[in-house]
Coordinates of C-alpha atoms (C1' of nucleotides) in Angstrom, one line a residue:
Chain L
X7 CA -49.5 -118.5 -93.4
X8 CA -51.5 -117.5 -90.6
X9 CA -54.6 -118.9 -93.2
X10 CA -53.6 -122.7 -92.7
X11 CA -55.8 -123.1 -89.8
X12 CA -57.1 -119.9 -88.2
X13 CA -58.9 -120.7 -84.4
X14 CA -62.2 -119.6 -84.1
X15 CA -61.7 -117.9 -81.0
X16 CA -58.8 -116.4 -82.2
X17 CA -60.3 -114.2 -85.4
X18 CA -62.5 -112.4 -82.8
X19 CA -59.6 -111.8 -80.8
X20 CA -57.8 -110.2 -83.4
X21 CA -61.1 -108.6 -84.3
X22 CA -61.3 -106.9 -81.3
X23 CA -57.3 -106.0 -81.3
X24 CA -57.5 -104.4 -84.5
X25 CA -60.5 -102.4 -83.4
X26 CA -58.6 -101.3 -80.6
X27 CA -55.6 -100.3 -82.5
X28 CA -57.7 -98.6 -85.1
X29 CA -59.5 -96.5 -82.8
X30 CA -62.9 -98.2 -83.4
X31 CA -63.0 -98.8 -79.7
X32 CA -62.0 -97.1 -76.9
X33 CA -62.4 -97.4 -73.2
X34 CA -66.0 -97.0 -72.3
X35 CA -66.9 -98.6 -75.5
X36 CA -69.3 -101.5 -75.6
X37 CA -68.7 -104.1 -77.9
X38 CA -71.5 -106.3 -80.2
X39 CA -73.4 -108.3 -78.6
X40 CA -72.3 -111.5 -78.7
X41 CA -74.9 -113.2 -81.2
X42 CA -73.9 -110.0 -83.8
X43 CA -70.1 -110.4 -83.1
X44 CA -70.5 -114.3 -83.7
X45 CA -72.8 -113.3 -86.4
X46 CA -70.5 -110.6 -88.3
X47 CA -67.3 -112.7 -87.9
X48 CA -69.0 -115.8 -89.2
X49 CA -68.1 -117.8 -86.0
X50 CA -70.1 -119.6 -83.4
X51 CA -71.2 -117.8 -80.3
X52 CA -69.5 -120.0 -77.9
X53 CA -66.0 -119.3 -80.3
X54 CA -66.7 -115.8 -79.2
X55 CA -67.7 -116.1 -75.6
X56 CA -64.3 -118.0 -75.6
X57 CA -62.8 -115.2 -76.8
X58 CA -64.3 -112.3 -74.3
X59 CA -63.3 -114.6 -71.7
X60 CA -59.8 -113.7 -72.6
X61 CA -60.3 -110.5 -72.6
X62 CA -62.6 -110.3 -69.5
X63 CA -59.3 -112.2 -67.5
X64 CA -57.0 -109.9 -69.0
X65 CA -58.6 -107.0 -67.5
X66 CA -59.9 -105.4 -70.6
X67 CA -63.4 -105.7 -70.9
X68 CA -65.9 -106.1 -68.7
X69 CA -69.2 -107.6 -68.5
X70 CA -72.6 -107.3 -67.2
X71 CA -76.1 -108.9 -67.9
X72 CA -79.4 -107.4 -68.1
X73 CA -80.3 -104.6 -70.3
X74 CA -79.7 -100.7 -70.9
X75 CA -76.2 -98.5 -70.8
X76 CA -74.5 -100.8 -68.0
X77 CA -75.6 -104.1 -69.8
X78 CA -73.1 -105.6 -72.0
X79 CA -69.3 -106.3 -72.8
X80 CA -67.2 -102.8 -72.1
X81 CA -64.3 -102.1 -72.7
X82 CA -62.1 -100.9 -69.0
X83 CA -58.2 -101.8 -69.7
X84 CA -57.8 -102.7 -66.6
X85 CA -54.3 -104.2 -66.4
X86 CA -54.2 -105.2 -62.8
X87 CA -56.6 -108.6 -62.9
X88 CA -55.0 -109.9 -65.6
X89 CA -51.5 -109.1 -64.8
X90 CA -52.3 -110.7 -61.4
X91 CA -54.1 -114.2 -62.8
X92 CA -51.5 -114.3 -64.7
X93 CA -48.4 -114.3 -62.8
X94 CA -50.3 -116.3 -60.1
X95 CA -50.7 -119.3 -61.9
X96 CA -47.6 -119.1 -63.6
X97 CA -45.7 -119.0 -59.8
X98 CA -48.4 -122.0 -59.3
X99 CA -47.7 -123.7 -62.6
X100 CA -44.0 -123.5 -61.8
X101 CA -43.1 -121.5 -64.7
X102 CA -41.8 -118.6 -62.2
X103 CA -39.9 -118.9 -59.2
X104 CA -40.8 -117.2 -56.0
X105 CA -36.9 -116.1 -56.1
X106 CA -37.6 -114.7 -59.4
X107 CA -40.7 -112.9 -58.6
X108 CA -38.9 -111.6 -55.3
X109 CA -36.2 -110.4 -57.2
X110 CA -38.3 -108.4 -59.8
X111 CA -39.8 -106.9 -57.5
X112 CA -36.4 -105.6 -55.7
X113 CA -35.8 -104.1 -59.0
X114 CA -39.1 -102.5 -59.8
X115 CA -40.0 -101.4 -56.7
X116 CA -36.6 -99.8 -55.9
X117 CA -36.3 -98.0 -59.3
X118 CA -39.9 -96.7 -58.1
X119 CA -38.7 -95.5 -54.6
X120 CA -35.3 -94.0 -56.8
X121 CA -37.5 -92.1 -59.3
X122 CA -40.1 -90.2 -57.1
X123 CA -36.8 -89.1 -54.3
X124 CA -35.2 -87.6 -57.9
X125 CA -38.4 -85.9 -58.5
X126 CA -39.4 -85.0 -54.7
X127 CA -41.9 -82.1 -53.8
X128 CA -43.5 -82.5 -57.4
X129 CA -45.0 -85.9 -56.7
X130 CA -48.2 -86.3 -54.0
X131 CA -47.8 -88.6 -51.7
X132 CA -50.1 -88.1 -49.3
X133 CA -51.7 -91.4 -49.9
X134 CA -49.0 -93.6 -48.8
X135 CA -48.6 -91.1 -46.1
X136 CA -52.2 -92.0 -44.4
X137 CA -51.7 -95.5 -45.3
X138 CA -48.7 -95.6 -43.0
X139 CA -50.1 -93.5 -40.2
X140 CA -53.4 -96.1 -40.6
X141 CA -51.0 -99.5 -39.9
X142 CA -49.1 -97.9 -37.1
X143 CA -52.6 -96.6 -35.1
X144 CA -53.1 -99.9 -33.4
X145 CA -51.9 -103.3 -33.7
X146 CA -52.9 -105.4 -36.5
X147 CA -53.1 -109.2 -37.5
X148 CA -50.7 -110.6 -40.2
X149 CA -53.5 -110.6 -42.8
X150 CA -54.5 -106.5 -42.1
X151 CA -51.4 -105.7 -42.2
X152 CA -49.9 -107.4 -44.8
X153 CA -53.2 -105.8 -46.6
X154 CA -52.5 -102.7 -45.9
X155 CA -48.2 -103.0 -46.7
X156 CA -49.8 -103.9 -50.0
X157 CA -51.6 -101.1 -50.2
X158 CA -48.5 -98.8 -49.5
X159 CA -46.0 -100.3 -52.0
X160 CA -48.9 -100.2 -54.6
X161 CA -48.9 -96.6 -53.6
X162 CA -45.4 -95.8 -54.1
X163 CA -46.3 -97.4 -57.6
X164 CA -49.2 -94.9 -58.3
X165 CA -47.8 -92.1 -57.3
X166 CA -45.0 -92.7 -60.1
X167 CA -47.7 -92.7 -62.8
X168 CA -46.3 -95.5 -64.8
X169 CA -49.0 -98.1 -65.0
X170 CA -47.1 -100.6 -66.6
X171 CA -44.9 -100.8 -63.6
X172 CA -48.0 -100.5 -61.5
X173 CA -50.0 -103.0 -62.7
X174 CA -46.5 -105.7 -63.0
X175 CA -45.7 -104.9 -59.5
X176 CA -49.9 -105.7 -58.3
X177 CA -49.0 -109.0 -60.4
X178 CA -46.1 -109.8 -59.0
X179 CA -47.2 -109.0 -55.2
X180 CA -50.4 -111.4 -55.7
X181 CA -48.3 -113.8 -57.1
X182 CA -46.7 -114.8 -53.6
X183 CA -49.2 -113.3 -51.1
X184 CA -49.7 -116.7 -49.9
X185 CA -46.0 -117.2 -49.5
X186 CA -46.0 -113.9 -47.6
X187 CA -48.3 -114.5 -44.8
X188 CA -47.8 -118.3 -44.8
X189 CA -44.2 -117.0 -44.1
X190 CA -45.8 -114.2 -41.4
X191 CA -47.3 -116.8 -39.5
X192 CA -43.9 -118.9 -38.9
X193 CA -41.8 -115.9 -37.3
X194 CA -41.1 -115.8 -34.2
X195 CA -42.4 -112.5 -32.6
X196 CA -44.4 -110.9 -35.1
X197 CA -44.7 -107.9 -33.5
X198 CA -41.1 -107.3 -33.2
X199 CA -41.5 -108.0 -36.8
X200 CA -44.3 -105.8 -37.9
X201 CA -42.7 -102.5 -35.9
X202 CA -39.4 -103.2 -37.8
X203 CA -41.4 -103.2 -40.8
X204 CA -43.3 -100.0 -39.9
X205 CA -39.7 -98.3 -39.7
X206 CA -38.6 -99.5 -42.3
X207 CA -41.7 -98.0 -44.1
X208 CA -41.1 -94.6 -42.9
X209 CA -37.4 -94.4 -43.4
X210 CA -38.5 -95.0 -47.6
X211 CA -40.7 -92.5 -47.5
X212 CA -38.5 -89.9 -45.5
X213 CA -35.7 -91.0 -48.0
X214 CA -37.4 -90.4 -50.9
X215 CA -39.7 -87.4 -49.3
X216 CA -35.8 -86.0 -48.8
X217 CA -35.0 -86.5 -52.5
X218 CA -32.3 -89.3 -51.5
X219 CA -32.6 -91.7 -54.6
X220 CA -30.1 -94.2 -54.0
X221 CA -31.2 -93.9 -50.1
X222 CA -34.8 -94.7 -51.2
X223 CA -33.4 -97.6 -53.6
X224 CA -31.4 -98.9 -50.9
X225 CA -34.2 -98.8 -48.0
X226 CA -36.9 -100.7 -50.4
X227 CA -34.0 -103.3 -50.9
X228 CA -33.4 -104.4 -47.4
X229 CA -37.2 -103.9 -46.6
X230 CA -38.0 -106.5 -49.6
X231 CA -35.3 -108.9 -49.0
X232 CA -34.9 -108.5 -45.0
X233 CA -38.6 -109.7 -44.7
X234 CA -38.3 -112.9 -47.4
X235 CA -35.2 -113.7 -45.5
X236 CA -36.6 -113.5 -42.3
X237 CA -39.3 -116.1 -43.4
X238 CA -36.8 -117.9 -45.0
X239 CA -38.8 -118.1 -48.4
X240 CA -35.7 -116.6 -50.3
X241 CA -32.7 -115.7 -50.2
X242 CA -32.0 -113.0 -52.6
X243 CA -28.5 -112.4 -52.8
X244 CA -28.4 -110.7 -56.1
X245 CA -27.0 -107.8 -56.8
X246 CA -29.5 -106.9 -59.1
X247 CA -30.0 -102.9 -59.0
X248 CA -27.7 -103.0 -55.9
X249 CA -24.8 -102.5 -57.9
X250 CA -24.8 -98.9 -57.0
X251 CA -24.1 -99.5 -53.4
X252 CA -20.1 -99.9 -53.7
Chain Z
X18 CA -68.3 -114.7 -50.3
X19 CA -67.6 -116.3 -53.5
X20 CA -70.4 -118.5 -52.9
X21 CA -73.2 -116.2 -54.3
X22 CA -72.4 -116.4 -58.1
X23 CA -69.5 -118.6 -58.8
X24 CA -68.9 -118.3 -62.4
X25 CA -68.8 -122.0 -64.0
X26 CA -65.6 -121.1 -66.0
X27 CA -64.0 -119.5 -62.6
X28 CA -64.8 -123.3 -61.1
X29 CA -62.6 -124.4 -63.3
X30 CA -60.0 -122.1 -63.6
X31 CA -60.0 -122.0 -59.7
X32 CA -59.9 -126.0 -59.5
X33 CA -57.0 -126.1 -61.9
X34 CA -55.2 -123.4 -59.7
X35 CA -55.0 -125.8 -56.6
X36 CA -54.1 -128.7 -58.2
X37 CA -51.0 -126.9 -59.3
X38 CA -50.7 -125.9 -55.7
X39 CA -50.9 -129.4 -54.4
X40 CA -48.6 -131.0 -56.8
X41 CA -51.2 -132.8 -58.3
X42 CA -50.8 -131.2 -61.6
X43 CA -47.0 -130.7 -62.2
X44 CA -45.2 -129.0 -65.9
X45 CA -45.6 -132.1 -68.2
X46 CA -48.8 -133.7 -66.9
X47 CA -52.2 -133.8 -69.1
X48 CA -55.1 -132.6 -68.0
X49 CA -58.4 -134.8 -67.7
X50 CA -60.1 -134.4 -71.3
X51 CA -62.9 -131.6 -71.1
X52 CA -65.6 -133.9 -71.0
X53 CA -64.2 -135.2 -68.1
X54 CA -63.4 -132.3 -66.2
X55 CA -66.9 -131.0 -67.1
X56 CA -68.4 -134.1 -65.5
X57 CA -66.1 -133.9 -62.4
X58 CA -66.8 -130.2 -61.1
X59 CA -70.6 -130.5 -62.4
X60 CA -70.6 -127.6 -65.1
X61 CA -70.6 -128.0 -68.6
X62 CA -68.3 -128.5 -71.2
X63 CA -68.5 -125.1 -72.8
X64 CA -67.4 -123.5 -69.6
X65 CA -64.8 -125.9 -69.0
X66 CA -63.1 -124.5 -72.2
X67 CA -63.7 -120.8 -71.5
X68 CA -61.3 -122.0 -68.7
X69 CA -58.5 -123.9 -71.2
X70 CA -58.5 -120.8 -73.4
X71 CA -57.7 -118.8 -70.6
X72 CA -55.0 -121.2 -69.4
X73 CA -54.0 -121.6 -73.0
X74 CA -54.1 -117.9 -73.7
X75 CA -51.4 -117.3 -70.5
X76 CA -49.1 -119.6 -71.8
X77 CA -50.2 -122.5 -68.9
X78 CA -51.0 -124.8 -70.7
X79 CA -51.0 -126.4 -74.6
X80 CA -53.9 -128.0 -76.4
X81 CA -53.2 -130.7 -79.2
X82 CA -55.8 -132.8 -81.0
X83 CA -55.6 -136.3 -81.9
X84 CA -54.5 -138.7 -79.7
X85 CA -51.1 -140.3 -78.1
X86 CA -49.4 -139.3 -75.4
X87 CA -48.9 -135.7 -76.9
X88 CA -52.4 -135.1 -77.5
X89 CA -54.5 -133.3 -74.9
X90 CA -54.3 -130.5 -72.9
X91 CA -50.8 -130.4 -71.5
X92 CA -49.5 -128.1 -68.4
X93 CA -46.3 -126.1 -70.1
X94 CA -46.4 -123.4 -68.3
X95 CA -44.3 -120.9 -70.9
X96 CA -45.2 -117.0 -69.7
X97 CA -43.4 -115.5 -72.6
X98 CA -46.8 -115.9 -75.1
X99 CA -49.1 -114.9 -72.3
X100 CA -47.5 -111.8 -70.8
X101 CA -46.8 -110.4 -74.8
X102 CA -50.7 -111.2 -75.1
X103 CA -51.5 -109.1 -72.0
X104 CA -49.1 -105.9 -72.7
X105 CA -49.9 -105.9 -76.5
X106 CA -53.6 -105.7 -75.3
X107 CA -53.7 -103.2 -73.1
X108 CA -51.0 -101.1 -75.1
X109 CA -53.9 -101.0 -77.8
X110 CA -56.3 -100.4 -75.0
X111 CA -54.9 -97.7 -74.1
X112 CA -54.2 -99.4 -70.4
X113 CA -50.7 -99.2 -70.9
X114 CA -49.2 -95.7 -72.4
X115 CA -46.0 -96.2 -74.9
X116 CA -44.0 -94.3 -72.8
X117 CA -44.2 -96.3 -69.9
X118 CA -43.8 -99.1 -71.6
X119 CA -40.4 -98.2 -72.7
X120 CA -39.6 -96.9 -69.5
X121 CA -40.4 -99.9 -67.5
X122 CA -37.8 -101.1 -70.6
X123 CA -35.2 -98.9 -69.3
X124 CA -35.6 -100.3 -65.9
X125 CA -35.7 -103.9 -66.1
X126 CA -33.2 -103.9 -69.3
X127 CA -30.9 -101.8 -67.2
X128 CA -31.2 -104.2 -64.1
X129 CA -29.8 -107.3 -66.5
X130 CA -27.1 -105.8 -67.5
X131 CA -26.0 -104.3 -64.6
X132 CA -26.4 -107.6 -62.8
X133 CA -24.4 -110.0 -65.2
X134 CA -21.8 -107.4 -65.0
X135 CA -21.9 -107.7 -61.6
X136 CA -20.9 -111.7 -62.3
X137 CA -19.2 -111.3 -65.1
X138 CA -16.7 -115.0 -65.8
X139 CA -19.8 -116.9 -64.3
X140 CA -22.1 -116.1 -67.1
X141 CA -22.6 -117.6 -70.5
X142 CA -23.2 -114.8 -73.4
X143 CA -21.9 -116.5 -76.0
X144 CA -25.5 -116.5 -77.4
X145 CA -25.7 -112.8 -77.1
X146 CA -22.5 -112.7 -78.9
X147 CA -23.4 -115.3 -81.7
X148 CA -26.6 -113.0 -82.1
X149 CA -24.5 -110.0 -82.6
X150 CA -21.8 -111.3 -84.8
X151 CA -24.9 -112.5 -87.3
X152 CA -26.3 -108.8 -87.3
X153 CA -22.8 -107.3 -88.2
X154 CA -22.3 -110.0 -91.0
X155 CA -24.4 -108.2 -93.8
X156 CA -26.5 -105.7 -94.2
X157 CA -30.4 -105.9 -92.9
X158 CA -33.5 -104.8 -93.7
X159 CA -35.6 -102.9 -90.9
X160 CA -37.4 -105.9 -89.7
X161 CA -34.4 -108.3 -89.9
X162 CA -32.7 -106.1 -87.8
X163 CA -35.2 -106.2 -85.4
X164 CA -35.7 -109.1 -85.2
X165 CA -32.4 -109.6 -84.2
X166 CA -32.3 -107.3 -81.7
X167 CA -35.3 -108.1 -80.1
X168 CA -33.4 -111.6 -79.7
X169 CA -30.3 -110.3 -78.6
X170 CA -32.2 -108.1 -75.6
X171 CA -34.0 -111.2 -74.7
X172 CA -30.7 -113.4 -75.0
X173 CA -29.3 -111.1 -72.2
X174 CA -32.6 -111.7 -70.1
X175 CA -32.1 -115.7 -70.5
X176 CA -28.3 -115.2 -69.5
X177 CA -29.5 -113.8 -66.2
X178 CA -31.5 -116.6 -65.8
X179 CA -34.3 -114.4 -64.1
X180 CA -37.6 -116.2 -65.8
X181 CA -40.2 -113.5 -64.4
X182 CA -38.4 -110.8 -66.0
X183 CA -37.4 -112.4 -69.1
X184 CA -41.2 -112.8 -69.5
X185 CA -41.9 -109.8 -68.8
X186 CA -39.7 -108.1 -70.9
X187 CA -40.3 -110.1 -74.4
X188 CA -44.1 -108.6 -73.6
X189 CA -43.3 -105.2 -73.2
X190 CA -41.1 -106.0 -76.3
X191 CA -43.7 -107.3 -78.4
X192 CA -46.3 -104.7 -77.2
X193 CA -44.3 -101.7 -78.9
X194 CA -42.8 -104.1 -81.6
X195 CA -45.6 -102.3 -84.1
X196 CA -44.4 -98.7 -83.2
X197 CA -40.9 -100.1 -83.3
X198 CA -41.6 -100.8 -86.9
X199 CA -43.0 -97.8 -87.5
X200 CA -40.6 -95.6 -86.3
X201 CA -38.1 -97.5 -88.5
X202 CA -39.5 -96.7 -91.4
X203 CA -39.4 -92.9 -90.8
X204 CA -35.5 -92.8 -90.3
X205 CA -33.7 -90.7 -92.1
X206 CA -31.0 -93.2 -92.7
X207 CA -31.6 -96.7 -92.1
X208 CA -27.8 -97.7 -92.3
X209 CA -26.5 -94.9 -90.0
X210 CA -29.2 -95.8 -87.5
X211 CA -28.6 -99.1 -87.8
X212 CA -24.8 -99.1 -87.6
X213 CA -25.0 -97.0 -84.4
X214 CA -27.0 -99.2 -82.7
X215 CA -25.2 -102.6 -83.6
X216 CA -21.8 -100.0 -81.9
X217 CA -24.0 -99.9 -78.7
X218 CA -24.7 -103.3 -78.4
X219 CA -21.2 -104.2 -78.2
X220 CA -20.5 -101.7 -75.9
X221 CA -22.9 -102.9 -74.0
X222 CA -21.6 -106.8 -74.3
X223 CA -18.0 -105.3 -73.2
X224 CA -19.2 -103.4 -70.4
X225 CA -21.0 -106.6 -68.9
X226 CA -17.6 -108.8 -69.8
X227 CA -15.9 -106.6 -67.6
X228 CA -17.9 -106.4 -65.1
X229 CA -18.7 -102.7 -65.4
X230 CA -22.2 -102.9 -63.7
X231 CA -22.4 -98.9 -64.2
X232 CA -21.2 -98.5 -67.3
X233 CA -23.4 -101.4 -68.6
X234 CA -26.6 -99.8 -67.2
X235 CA -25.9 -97.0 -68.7
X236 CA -25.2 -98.0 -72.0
X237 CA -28.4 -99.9 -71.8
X238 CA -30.1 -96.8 -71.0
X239 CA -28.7 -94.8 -73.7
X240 CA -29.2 -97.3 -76.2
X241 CA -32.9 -97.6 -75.8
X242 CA -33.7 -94.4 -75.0
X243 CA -32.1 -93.4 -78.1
X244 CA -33.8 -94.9 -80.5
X245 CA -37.1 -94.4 -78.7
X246 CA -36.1 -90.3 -78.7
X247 CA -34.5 -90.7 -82.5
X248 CA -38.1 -92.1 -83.4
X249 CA -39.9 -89.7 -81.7
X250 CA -41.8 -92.0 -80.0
X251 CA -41.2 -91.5 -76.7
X252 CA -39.3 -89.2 -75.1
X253 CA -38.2 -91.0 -71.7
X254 CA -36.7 -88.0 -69.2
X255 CA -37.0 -89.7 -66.6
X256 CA -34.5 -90.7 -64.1
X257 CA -35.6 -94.0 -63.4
X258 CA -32.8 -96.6 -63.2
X259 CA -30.3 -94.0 -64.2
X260 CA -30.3 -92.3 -60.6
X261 CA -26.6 -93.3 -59.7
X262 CA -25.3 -91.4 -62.6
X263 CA -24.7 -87.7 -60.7
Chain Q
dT24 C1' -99.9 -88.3 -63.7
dG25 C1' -98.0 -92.1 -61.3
dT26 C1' -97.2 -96.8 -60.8
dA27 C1' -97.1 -101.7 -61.5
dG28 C1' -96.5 -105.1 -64.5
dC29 C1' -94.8 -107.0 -68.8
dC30 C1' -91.3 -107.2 -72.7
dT31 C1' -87.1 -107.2 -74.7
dG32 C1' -82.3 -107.6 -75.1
dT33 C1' -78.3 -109.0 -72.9
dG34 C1' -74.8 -112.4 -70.9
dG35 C1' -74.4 -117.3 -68.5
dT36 C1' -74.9 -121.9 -69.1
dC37 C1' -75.8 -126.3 -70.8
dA38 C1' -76.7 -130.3 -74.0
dG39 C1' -76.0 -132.4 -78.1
dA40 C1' -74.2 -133.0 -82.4
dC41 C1' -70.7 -133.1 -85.9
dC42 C1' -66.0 -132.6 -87.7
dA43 C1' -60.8 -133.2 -88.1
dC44 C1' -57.2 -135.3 -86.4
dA45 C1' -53.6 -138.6 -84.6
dG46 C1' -52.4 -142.7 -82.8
dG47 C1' -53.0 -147.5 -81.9
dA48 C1' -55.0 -152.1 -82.6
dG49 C1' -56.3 -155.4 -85.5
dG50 C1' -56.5 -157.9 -89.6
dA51 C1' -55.0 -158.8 -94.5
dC52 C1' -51.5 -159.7 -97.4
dC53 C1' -46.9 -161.2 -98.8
Chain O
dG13 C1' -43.7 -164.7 -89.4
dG14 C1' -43.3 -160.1 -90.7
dT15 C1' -45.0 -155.9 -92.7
dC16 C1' -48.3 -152.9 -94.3
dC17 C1' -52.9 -151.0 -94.4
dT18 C1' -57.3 -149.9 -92.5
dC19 C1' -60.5 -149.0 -89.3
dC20 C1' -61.6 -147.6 -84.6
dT21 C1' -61.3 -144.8 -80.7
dG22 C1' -60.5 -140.8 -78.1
dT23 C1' -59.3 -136.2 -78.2
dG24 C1' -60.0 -131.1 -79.0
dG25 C1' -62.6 -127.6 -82.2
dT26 C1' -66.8 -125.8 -83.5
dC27 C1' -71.5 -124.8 -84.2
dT28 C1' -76.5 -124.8 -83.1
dG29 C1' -80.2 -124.4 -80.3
dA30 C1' -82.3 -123.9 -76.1
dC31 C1' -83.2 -122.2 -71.6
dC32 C1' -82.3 -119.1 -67.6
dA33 C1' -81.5 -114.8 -64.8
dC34 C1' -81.3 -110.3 -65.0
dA35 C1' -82.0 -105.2 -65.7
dG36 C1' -83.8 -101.6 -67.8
dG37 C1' -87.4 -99.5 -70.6
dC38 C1' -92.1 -99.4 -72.1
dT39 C1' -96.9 -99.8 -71.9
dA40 C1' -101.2 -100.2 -69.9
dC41 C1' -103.9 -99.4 -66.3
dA42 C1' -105.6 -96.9 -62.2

DNA sequence: TGTAGCCTGTGGTCAGACCACAGGAGGACC
DNA sequence: GGTCCTCCTGTGGTCTGACCACAGGCTACA
């Protein structure tokens, strides 16, 4: 079925999955050069440089030019790029809403914040701990900090050790940065903002550094959804993994 | 910044980006023909389709051959094919681990159905029913079955309405639909397993009809968090999304 | 022995050519 | 005058060949 009219591009991508899934490579593992990869799969090189191009957008290969160990197509699975291209232009492309993508990230992040509280004092989190302390040193501009709140809910992620969510909640945050500082820049004191925000950042981390889960879960909810409906970019009145709160 | 080695595909990619962001490239419109575009941003053709795979590849856009109004390169913007093409890779990269894959399962899966309980009367499930009742009507070989289930878990997704995480979950889906498979196979009774779960899913359906937010969570939970543990191929302790349950 | 230059292999890019395909326009036939 | 057929055109799909920039290793020279 598949044999009626099989793309070019599309052999060497299954090439290189099957590889994958066969152990044939691994991360760190350079694949062919391109001119033996076109050669061995009896395609054109530009059919396969179509192909790594894929691959180099979804994060799992990267490549280099020039010669020796460095040189070359590698393989890095790195989800984060690709899950981040890729829900970016489908927010641009319409295909997801912002009120979609907010609420996805109410329910990953605060199933995040619920599972490290249920497995306090085990989990480091010293790293969102001197990302905190680094925002509330002096006062920042909309862009540093919304850099570094990034940087602490990416945190939280890490210190779970699920890189699926990790990499989905990267995505996802990319995916409306521009709504979130083109929203920061319309408030009214952003200062006043920016504090309340810093709170609100150490009352999840206390919660969860306290083992409170559905405290945690309940604090990355109103921090989420207090900010997008303080800039008036959505209004998330789901109950979506609120229902607990009854 | 960018200026010092702007990658000709990246030109592209970037310059389809913003016109989706101004409105001048909306779901439904064509894109210039390659040659043209290659002509309009000064790179060459070969690098103007590195681009369209990309965008092709993440489900942005479609590519037809011929002519007419459907031929062309035409903005769809449908995440479901791009996102399975993402998590399947980097499953097999080893980006992504199995177990957090399913996990991330647990959390979003368990997010739905708490949240259409949570509206119960307002929501349409008759698909998720119809789905059901066609599962329970004979018996069903392994992939059959799955099939089915996979579209009754993505029917429940659609009923929320939610497109980011629908997405999101019919790619995780897909990406462990091999191991899925798999662990089918090694079953020691097919029918017993398979009965079982077709019990849970209607549990499941009558816990969201009566707006048992909870309940329905948790049967979610159970459910795939069984079969995953009955397969051994993941055992998922964690507490994630199940944190109300004390 | 050390160093400077070349050499080779790699990805990055472009230009051109050809093919398959689908739709439309025009003409030929009834 | 209407209907059918054929050719023409524009599109993506693919391949080939060429050239460039780059980085590392190698060799020849001092």
């Amino acid at each position: 079925m598949t044999a009626i009219a099989p793309r070019a591009w599309q052999v060497v991508l299954d090439a290189v999955e099957r590889d994958l899934l066969d152990g044939r490579l691994s991360p760190g593992d350079h694949l062919p050069p391109e001119r033996t990869l076109a050669a061995d799969l009896g395609v054109g090189r530009s059919s396969v440089r179509e192909a790594l191009r894929v691959l180099e957008v979804l994060g799992l290969i990267r490549t280099a030019v020039g010669s020796g160990p460095s040189a070359g197509a590698i393989i890095v699975a790195r989800p984060g790029g690709g899950m981040s291209a890729l829900m970016r232009l489908q927010v641009a492309a319409q295909g997801f809403a912002v009120a979609d993508v907010v609420k996805t990230r109410l329910v990953l992040e605060g199933a995040i914040a619920a599972e490290l509280a249920s497995r306090a004092g085990v989990i480091d989190l010293s790293a969102a701990e001197q990302i905190l302390t680094a925002m509330e040193r002096q006062p920042l501009t909309e862009a540093e900090f919304l850099a570094l709140d990034t940087q602490f809910h990416l945190s939280l992620a890490e210190a779970s050790g699920n890189q699926v969510i990790t990499a989905t909640m990267a995505g996802l945050r990319s995916a409306i940065e521009g709504y979130a500082r083109a929203g920061a820049a319309g408030l009214a004191s952003w200062p006043a903002t920016s504090a309340r925000l810093m709170l609100e950042h150490r009352g999840i981390l206390i919660a969860i550094l306290c083992g409170q889960a559905d405290a945690a879960r309940l604090a990355v909810h109103a921090h989420i959804s207090g900010y997008y409906a303080e800039t008036h970019l959505a209004s998330v009145s789901s109950a979506t993994a609120s229902s607990t709160t009854r």
